[in-house]
Short mmCIF file of C-alpha atoms in Angstrom, two decimals:
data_model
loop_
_atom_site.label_atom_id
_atom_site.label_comp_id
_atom_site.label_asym_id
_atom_site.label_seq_id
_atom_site.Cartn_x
_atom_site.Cartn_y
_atom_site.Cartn_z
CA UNK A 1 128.14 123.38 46.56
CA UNK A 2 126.77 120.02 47.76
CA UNK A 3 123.56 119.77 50.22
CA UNK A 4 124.70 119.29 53.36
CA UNK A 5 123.98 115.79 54.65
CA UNK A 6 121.30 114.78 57.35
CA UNK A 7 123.23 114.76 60.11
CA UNK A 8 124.73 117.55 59.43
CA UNK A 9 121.10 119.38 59.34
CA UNK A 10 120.36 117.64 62.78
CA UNK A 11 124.18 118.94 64.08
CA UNK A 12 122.82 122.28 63.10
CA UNK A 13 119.08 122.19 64.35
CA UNK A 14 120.87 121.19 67.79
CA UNK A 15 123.31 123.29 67.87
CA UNK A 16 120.48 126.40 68.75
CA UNK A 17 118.77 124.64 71.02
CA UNK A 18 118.45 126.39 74.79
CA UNK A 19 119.95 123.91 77.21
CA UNK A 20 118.01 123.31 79.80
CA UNK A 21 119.23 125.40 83.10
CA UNK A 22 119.43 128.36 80.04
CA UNK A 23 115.51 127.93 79.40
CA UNK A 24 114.68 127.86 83.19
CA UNK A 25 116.33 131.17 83.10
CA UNK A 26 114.02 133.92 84.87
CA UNK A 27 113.13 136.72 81.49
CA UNK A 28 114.34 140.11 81.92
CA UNK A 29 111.73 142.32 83.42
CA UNK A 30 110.57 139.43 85.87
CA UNK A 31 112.77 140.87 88.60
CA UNK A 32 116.12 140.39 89.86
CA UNK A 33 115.95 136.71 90.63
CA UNK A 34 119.59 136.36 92.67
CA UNK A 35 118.32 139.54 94.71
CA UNK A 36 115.09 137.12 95.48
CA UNK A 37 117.83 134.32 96.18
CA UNK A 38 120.01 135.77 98.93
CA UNK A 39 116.27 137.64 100.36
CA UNK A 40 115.63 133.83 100.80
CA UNK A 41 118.39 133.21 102.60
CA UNK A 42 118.31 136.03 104.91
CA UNK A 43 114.97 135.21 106.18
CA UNK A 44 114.92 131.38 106.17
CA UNK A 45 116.11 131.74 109.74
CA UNK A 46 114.15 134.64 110.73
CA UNK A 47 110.45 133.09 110.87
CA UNK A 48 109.63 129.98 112.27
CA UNK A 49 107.18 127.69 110.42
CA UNK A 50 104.60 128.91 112.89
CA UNK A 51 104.87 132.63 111.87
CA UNK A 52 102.49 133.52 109.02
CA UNK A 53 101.29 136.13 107.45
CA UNK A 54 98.07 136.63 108.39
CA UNK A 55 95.10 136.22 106.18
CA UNK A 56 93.56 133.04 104.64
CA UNK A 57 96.83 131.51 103.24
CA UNK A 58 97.48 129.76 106.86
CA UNK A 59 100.61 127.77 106.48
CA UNK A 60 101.31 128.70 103.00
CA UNK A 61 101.57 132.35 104.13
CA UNK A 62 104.96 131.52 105.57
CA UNK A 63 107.75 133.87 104.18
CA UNK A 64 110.06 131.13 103.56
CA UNK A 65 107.01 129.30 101.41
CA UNK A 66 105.77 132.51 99.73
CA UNK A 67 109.43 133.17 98.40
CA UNK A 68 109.77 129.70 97.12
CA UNK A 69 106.45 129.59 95.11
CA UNK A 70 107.69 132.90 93.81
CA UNK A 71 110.93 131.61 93.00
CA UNK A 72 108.84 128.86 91.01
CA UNK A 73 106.96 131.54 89.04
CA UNK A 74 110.09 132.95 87.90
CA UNK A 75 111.97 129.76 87.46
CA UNK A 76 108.25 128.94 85.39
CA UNK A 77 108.03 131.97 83.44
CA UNK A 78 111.57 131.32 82.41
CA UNK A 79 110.93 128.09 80.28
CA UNK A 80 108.04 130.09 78.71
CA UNK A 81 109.94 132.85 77.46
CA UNK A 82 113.63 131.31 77.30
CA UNK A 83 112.21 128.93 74.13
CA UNK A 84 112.52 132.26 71.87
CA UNK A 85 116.19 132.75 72.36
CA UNK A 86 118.69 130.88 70.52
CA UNK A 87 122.12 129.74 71.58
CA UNK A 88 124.64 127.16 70.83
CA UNK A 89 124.14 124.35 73.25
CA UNK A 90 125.74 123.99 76.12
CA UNK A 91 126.11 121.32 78.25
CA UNK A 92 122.95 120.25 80.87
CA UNK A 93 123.07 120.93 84.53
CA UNK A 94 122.45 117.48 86.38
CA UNK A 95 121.15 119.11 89.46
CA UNK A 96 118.31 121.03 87.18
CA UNK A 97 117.78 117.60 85.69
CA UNK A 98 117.96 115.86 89.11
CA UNK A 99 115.13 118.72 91.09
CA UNK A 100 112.63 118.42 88.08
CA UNK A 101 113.05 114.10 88.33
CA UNK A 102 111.96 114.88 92.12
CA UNK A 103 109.15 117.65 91.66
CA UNK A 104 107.52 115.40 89.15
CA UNK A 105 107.80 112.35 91.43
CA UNK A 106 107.01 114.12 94.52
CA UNK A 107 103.63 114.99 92.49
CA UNK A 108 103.46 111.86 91.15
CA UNK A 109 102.87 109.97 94.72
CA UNK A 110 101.06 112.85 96.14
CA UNK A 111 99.08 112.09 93.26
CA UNK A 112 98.53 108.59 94.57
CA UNK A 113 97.98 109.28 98.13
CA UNK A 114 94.96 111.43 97.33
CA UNK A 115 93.40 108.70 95.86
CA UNK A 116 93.49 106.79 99.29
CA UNK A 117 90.89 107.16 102.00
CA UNK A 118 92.31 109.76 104.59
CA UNK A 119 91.38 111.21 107.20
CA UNK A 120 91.44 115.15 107.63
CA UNK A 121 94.54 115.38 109.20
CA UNK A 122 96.55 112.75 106.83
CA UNK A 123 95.08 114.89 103.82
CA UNK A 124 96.45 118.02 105.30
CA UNK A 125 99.68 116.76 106.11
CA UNK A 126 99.84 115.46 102.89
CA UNK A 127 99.02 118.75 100.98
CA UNK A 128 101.39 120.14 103.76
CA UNK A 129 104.28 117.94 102.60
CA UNK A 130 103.95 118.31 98.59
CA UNK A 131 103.53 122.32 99.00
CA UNK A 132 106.85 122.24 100.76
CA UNK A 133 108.77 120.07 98.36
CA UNK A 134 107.33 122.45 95.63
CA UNK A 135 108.27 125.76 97.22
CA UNK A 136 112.08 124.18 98.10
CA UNK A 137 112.35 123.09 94.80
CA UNK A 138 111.63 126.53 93.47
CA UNK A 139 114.45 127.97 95.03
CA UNK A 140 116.61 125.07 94.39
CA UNK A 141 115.80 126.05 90.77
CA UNK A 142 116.61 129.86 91.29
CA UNK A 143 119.70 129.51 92.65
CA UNK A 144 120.61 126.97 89.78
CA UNK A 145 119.86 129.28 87.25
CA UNK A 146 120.73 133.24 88.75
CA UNK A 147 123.94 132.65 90.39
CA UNK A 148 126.27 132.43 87.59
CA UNK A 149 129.81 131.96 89.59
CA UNK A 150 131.30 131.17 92.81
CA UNK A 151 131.17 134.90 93.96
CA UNK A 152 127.38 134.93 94.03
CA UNK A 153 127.34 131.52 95.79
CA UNK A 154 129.79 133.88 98.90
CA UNK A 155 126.58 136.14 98.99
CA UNK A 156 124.28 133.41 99.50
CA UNK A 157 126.46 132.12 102.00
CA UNK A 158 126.72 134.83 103.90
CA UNK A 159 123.28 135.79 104.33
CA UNK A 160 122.55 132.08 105.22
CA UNK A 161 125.44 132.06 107.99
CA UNK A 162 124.43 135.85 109.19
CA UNK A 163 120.53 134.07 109.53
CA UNK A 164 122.38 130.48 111.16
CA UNK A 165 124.39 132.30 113.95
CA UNK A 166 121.06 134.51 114.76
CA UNK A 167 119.84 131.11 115.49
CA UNK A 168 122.73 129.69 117.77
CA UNK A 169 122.49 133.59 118.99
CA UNK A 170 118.73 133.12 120.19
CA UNK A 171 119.55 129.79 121.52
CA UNK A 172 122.14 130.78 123.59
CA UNK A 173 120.36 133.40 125.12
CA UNK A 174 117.70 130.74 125.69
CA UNK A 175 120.77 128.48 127.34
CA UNK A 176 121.28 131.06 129.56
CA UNK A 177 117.72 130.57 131.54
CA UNK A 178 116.10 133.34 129.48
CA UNK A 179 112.10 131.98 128.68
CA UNK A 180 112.66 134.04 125.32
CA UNK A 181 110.44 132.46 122.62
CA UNK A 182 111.44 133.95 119.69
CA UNK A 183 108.33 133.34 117.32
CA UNK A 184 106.87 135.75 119.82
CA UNK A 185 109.45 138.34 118.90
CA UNK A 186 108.78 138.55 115.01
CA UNK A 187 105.29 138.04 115.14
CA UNK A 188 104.87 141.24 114.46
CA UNK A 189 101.40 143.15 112.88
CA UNK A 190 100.24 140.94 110.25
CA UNK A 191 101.78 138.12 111.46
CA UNK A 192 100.22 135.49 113.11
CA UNK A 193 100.46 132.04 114.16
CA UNK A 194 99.52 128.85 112.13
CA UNK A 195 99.38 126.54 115.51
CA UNK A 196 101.05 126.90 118.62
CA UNK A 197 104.94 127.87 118.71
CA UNK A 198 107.80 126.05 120.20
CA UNK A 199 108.04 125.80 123.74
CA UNK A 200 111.18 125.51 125.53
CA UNK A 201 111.21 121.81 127.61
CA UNK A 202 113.18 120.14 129.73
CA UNK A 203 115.66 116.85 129.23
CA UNK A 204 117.85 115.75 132.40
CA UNK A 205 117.30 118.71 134.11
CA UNK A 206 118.42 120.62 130.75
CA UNK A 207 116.33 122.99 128.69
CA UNK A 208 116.60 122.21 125.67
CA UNK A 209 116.71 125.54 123.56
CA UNK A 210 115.93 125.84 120.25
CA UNK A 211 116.68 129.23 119.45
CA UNK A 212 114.69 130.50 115.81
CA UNK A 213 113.44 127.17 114.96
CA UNK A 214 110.47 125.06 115.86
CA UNK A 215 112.00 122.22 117.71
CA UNK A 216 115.06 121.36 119.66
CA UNK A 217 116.20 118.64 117.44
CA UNK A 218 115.16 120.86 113.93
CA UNK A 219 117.90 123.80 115.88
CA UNK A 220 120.45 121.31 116.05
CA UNK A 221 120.58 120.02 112.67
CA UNK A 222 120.44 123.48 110.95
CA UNK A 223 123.14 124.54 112.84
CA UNK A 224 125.05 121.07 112.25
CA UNK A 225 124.33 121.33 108.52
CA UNK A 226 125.67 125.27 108.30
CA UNK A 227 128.55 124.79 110.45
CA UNK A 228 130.77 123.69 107.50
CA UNK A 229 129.51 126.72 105.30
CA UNK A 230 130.83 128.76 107.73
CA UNK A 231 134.04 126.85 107.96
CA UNK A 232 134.39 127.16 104.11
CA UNK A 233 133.46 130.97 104.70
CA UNK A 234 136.63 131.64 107.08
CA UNK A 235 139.05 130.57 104.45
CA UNK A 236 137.08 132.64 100.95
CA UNK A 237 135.09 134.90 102.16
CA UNK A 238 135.71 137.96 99.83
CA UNK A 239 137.96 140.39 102.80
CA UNK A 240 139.74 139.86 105.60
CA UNK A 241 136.79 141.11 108.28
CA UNK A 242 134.11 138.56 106.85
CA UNK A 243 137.01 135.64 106.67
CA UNK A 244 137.17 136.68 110.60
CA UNK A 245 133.77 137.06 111.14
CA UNK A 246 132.73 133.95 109.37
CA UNK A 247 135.48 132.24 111.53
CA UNK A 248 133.77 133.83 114.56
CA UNK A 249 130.44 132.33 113.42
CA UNK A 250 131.49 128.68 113.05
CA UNK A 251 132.79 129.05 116.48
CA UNK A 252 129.19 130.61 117.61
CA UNK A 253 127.70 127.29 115.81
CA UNK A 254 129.20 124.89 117.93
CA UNK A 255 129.28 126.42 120.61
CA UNK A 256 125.46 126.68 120.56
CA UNK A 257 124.51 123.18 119.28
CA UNK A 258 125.54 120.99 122.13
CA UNK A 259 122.38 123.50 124.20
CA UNK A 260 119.74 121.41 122.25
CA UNK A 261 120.65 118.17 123.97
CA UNK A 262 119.88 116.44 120.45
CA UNK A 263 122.10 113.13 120.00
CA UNK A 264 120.91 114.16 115.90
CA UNK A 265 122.58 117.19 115.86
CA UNK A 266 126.57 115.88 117.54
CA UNK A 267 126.04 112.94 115.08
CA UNK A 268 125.26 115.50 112.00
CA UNK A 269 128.58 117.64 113.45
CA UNK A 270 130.50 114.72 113.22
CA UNK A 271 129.27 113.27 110.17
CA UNK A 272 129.41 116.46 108.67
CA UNK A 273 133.10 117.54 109.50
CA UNK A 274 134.36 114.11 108.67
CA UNK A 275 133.29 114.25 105.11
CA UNK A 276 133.86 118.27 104.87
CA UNK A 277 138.16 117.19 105.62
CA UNK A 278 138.66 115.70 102.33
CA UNK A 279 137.36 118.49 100.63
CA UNK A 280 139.04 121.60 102.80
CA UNK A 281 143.02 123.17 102.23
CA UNK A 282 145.20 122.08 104.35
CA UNK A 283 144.88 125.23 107.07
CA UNK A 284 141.39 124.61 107.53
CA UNK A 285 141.97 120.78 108.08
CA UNK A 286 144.45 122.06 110.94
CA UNK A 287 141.82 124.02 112.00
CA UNK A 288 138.72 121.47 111.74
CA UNK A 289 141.09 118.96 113.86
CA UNK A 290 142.25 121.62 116.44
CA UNK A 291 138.67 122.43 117.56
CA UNK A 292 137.54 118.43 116.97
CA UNK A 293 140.61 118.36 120.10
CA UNK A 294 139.99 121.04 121.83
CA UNK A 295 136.10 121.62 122.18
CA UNK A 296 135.24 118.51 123.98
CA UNK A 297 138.38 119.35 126.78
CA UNK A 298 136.84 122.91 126.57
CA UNK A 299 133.01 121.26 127.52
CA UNK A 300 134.47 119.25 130.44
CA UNK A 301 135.49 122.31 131.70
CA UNK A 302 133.16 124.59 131.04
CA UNK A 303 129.69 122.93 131.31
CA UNK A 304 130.90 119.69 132.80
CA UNK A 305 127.10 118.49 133.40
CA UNK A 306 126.03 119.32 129.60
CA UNK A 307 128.89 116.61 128.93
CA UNK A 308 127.41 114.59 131.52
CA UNK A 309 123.92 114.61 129.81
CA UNK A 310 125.47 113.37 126.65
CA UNK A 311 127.29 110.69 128.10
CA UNK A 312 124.11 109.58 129.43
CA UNK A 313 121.86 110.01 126.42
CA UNK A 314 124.58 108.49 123.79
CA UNK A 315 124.98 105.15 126.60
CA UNK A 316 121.75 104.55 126.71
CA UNK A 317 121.59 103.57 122.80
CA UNK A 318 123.11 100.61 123.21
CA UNK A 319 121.94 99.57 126.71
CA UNK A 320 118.57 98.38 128.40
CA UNK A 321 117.60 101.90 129.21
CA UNK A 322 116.91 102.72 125.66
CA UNK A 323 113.74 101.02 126.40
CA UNK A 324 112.62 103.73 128.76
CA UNK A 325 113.99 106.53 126.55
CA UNK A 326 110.51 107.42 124.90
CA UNK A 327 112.67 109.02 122.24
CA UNK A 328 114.63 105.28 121.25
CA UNK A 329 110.95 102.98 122.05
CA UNK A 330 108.89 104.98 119.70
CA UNK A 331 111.19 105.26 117.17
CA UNK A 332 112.07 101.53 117.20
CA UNK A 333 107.73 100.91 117.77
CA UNK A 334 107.00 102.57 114.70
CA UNK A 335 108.84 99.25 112.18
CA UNK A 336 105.84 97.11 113.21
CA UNK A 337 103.85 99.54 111.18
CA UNK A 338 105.54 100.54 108.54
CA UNK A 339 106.71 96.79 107.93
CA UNK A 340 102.82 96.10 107.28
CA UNK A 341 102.54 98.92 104.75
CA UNK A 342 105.54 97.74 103.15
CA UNK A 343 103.92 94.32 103.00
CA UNK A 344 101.03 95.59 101.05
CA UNK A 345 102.27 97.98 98.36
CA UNK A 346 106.09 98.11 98.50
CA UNK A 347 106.02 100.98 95.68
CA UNK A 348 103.61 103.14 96.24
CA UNK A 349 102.90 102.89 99.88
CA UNK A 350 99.86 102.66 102.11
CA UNK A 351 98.04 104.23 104.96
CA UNK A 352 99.84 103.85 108.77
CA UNK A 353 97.24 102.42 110.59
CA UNK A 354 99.37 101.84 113.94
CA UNK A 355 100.56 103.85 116.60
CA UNK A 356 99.41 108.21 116.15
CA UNK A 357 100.29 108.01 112.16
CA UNK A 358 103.80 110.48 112.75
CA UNK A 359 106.65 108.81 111.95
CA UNK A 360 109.96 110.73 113.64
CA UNK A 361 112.17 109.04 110.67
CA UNK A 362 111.94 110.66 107.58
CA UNK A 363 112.98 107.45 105.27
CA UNK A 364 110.06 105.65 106.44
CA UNK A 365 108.10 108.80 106.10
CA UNK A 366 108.48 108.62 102.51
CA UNK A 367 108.52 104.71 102.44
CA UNK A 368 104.80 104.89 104.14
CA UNK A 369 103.57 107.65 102.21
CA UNK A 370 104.86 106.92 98.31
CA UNK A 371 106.66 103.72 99.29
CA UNK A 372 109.89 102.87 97.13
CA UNK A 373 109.24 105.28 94.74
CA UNK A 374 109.17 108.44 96.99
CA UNK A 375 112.42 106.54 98.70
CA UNK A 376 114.39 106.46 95.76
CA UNK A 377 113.19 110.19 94.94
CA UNK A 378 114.62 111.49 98.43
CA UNK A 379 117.74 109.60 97.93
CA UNK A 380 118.12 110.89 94.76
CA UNK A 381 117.57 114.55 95.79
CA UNK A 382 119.82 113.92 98.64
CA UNK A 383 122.75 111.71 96.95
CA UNK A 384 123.25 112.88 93.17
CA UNK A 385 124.15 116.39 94.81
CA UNK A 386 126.24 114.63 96.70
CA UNK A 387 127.81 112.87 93.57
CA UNK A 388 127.95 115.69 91.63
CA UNK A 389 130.16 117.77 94.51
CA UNK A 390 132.66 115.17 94.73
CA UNK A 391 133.00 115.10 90.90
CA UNK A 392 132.94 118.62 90.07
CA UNK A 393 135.93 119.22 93.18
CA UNK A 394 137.86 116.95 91.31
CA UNK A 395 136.89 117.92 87.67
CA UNK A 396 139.76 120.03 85.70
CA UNK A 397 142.01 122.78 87.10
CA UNK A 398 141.64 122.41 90.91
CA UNK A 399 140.25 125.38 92.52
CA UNK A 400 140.64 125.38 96.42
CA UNK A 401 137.14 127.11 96.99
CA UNK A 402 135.38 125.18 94.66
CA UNK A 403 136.47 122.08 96.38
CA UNK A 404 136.39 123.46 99.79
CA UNK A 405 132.28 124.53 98.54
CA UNK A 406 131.44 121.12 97.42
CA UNK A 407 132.92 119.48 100.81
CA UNK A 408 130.95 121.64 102.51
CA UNK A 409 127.92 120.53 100.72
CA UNK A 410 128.71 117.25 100.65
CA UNK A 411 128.93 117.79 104.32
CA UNK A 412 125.60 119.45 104.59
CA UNK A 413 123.62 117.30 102.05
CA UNK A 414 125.02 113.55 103.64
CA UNK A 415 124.22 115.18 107.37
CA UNK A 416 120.73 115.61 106.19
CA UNK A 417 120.34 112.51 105.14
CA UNK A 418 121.37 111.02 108.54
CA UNK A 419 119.48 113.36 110.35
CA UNK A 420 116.46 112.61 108.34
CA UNK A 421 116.80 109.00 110.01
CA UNK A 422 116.49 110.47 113.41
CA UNK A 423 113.63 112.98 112.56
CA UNK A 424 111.33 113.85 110.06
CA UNK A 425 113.14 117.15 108.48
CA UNK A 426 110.71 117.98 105.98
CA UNK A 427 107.65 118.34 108.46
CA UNK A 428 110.02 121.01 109.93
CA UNK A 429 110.40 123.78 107.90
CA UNK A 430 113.69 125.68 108.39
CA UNK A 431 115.47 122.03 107.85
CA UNK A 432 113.44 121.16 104.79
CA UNK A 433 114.40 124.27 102.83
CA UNK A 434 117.52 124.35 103.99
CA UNK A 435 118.20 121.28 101.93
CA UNK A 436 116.87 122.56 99.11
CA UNK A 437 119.46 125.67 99.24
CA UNK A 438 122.33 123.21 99.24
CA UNK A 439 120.74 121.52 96.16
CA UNK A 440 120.86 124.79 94.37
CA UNK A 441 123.79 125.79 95.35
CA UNK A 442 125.55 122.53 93.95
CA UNK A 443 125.06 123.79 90.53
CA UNK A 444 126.85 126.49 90.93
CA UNK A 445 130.18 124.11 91.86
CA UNK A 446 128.88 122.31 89.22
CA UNK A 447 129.04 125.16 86.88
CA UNK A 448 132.25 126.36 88.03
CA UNK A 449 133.82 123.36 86.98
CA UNK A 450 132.42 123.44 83.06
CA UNK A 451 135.14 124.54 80.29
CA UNK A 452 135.35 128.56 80.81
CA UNK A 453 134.13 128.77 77.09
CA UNK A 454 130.90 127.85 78.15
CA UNK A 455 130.98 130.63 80.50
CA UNK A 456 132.10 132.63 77.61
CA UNK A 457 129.57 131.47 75.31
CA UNK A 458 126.75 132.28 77.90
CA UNK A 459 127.90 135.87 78.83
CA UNK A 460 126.92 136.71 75.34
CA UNK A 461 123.35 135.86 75.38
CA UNK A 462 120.89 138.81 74.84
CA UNK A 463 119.86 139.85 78.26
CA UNK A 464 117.08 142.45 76.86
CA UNK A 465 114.07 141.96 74.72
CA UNK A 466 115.86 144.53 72.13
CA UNK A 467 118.52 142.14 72.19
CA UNK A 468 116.58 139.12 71.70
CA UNK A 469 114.35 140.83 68.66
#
C-alpha cells in the first residue's frame, strides 16, 4: 500500500478539526446555556439600566449585564474545553466570525482611548461603553452556539415579545395619565439605583411615556425593532393560542409606540416593515399592508391630537422651525465638533472638545471615540447580519419561517442602524442588547439553511465527558 500523499495527510489533519461555532460550544456540566438564553430574554425588558443589584458592582450589577458576562464565561469555557473533541469539519458560522471581528476591535479602540487624556466622566463612559459591547456580545455568542434549530429561536422569541408588550403594556398605562415609573416597581430589596431613573416629560402638551425603558426615544425603538418578531410570531408560532396571542402583541406594539412622541421610533416602524415585506408569506404581507391602511385612519379618529403632534414634529424637519426644535439644533451643532476630530485622526478618533461631549448620534459616537475603525466595526456588526439574512432566506429549499425570521431581522437589525443616527442606542441599555440578540439569533437562520447532513453530522457529537474519553 502506497503512503498517502501530503495533501492527503493535510485533508485528513483537517478533516478533525472543531469548527469554530462547535469550539465556542458551552462543555457539559457548565449549565444549560439555551435555558440562560431565553432567561436573557425574559428579563431584558424587565429592569431598566438604572436598576442594579445592589452592592459594589454599580452599573455592572445590572441583570441584563450580569447574564451577558456569564454568557461570555460559558461561551469562554467552551473554546477551552471544545479543543479536546474531534469532529469532521463543518462549515464556519459568519456571524461567530463576524461578533469576535467586533469584540476584538471594540477592545482594540477602547484600547486606544485609554491612552488619551480624559477626564473622569469620558473614562467612565468609556469603560461604560466597552463593558456593554462585551456583555452583548456574550449573548450574541450563546445564542449562536445553544440554539441548534428554528424551534429554539420560537422560544427566544417568545420570551422577548412576552418582555416587549410588558413594555408597550407599562407605557400605555403611563399614556393614560398614570405617573407610574416603573424602575420604582422592580426595585425591589437588593436592588438599587445606579443614577436617577426615567422621568416621564412633556412634548406639545404630550407625555411622553416610556414604559420599562430609560428614555422615551430608547421605548420607541425597542418596540419598533420587536414589532416584526411579533409579526413573524403570528404566522409560526408553535399552536394556534400563541399564533393569536403573538398577533395580539404586534397589535399592542403599535398601538403603544406612537405614546413616545419619538419621530425615531415611526421612522424605525416604517423602515422596519418595509424591509420585513419581502421576506413575509403572502397572508402576512396582506396583513402588514392592512394595518399600514388602517392604523393611521384609526389615529385620526381615535387620538386625533397625537396625529396632530406628529404632523407638527415631522414638518418641522424640513422647515425654519427645526432651528428652535432643541432636538434638530443640537443634533445638527454637534458636526462642527466631530468634523474637527475627524480632521485630526480620521482612524482612530480624538477627544470632543465642543459642546457637553454627548453625542445623540451613535455613528459619530463611534466616529469620535475609535474614529473609522470603530465605524466600520458597528457597520459591520450591524450589516453582515443583515447580509447573511437575506442570503440564508434565499439559500436552498425555501422554508417560509426561515425567510419570514431573517426579514424580521433584517427588519430589526437595518432599524437599528437608522435609529442609531437619531440616538445613541448603545448608551441605552435595553436597545444596545437588544441588537446583540438579533445578531445571535441570525445564526440560527444561518444554520437552518446549511445542508441537513451537517445537522446530522453534529447531532452525533459526544455530549458527555464519558463520551468524549
Amino acid at each position: 500500500m502506497s503512503a498517502p500523499t501530503t495533501g492527503a495527510v493535510r485533508a485528513q489533519r483537517g478533516s478533525h478539526r472543531l469548527p469554530l461555532e462547535e469550539r465556542l460550544a458551552p462543555p457539559p456540566g457548565a449549565g444549560p446555556p439555551a435555558a440562560l438564553a431565553a432567561v436573557f430574554c425574559a428579563v431584558l425588558f424587565v429592569f431598566p439600566s438604572e436598576v442594579v443589584l445592589a452592592g459594589p458592582l454599580k452599573s455592572n450589577g445590572s441583570p441584563g449585564r450580569l447574564l451577558g458576562f456569564a454568557a461570555l464565561l460559558l461561551v469562554a469555557l467552551g473554546l477551552v474545553r471544545g479543543r479536546r473533541r474531534m469532529q469532521v469539519r463543518h462549515r464556519v458560522d459568519p456571524v461567530v466570525v463576524i461578533a469576535l471581528l467586533f469584540l476584538a476591535q471594540a477592545l482594540f479602540s477602547y484600547g486606544v482611548e485609554t491612552g488619551r487624556t480624559l477626564d473622569a466622566t469620558a473614562a467612565a463612559t468609556s469603560l461604560r461603553y466597552v463593558l456593554v459591547l462585551t456583555a452583548g456580545i456574550g449573548i450574541t455568542l450563546l445564542i449562536a452556539v445553544a440554539v441548534r434549530d428554528l424551534a429554539g429561536a420560537r422560544r427566544l422569541l417568545g420570551w422577548l415579545v412576552a418582555g416587549s408588550v410588558l413594555n408597550a403594556g407599562v407605557g400605555l398605562v403611563q399614556a393614560m395619565g398614570a405617573t407610574l415609573s416603573w424602575a420604582d416597581v422592580v426595585r425591589v430589596p437588593g436592588m438599587a439605583f445606579t443614577s436617577n431613573p426615567g422621568q416621564l416629560r412633556e412634548r406639545l402638551d404630550f407625555v411622553r411615556v416610556l414604559g420599562t425603558t430609560s428614555h422615551p426615544i430608547e421605548f420607541a425603538v425597542c418596540l419598533a425593532v420587536t414589532l416584526p418578531l411579533a409579526i413573524h410570531l403570528s404566522r409560526f408560532a408553535a399552536t394556534p393560542a400563541r399564533r393569536v396571542a403573538s398577533a395580539a402583541a404586534a397589535g399592542v406594539i403599535a398601538l403603544a409606540t406612537p405614546f413616545a412622541l419619538s419621530r425615531s421610533g415611526l421612522l424605525c416602524i416604517a423602515v422596519g416593515l418595509l424591509l420585513y415585506v419581502p421576506f413575509a408569506t403572502r397572508a402576512q404581507r396582506w396583513a402588514v399592508l392592512a394595518g399600514a391602511v388602517l392604523a393611521p385612519a384609526l389615529a385620526v379618529v381615535a387620538v386625533p391630537r397625537v396625529v396632530d403632534a406628529f404632523v407638527e414634529l415631522f414638518g418641522g424637519v424640513a422647515t425654519d422651525s427645526s432651528a428652535a426644535d432643541d432636538s434638530i439644533s443640537g443634533r445638527l451643532a454637534d458636526y462642527v465638533g466631530v468634523q474637527e476630530v475627524f480632521d485630526r485622526s480620521p482612524w482612530l478618533g480624538g477627544v470632543l472638545t465642543s459642546g457637553d461631549g454627548v453625542l445623540d448620534n451613535q455613528w459619530l459616537g463611534f466616529l469620535v471615540r475609535g474614529g473609522l475603525v470603530s465605524l466600520l466595526g458597528f457597520a459591520l456588526l450591524l450589516l453582515g447580519p443583515v447580509v447573511c439574512n437575506a442570503v440564508a432566506a434565499r439559500t436552498g429549499t425555501r422554508d417560509p419561517e426561515r425567510s419570514s425570521l431573517a426579514g424580521a431581522l433584517v427588519a430589526g437589525l437595518v432599524a437599528s442602524g437608522v435609529a442609531a443616527y437619531t440616538f445613541d442606542t448603545l448608551a441605552f441599555q435595553q436597545s444596545a442588547l437588544l441588537v446583540f440578540v438579533l445578531v445571535g439569533l441570525t445564526s440560527v437562520v444561518v444554520r437552518s439553511a446549511w445542508p441537513t447532513t451537517a445537522s446530522a453530522d453534529r447531532s452525533a457529537l459526544p455530549t458527555t465527558e464519558t463520551e468524549e474519553q
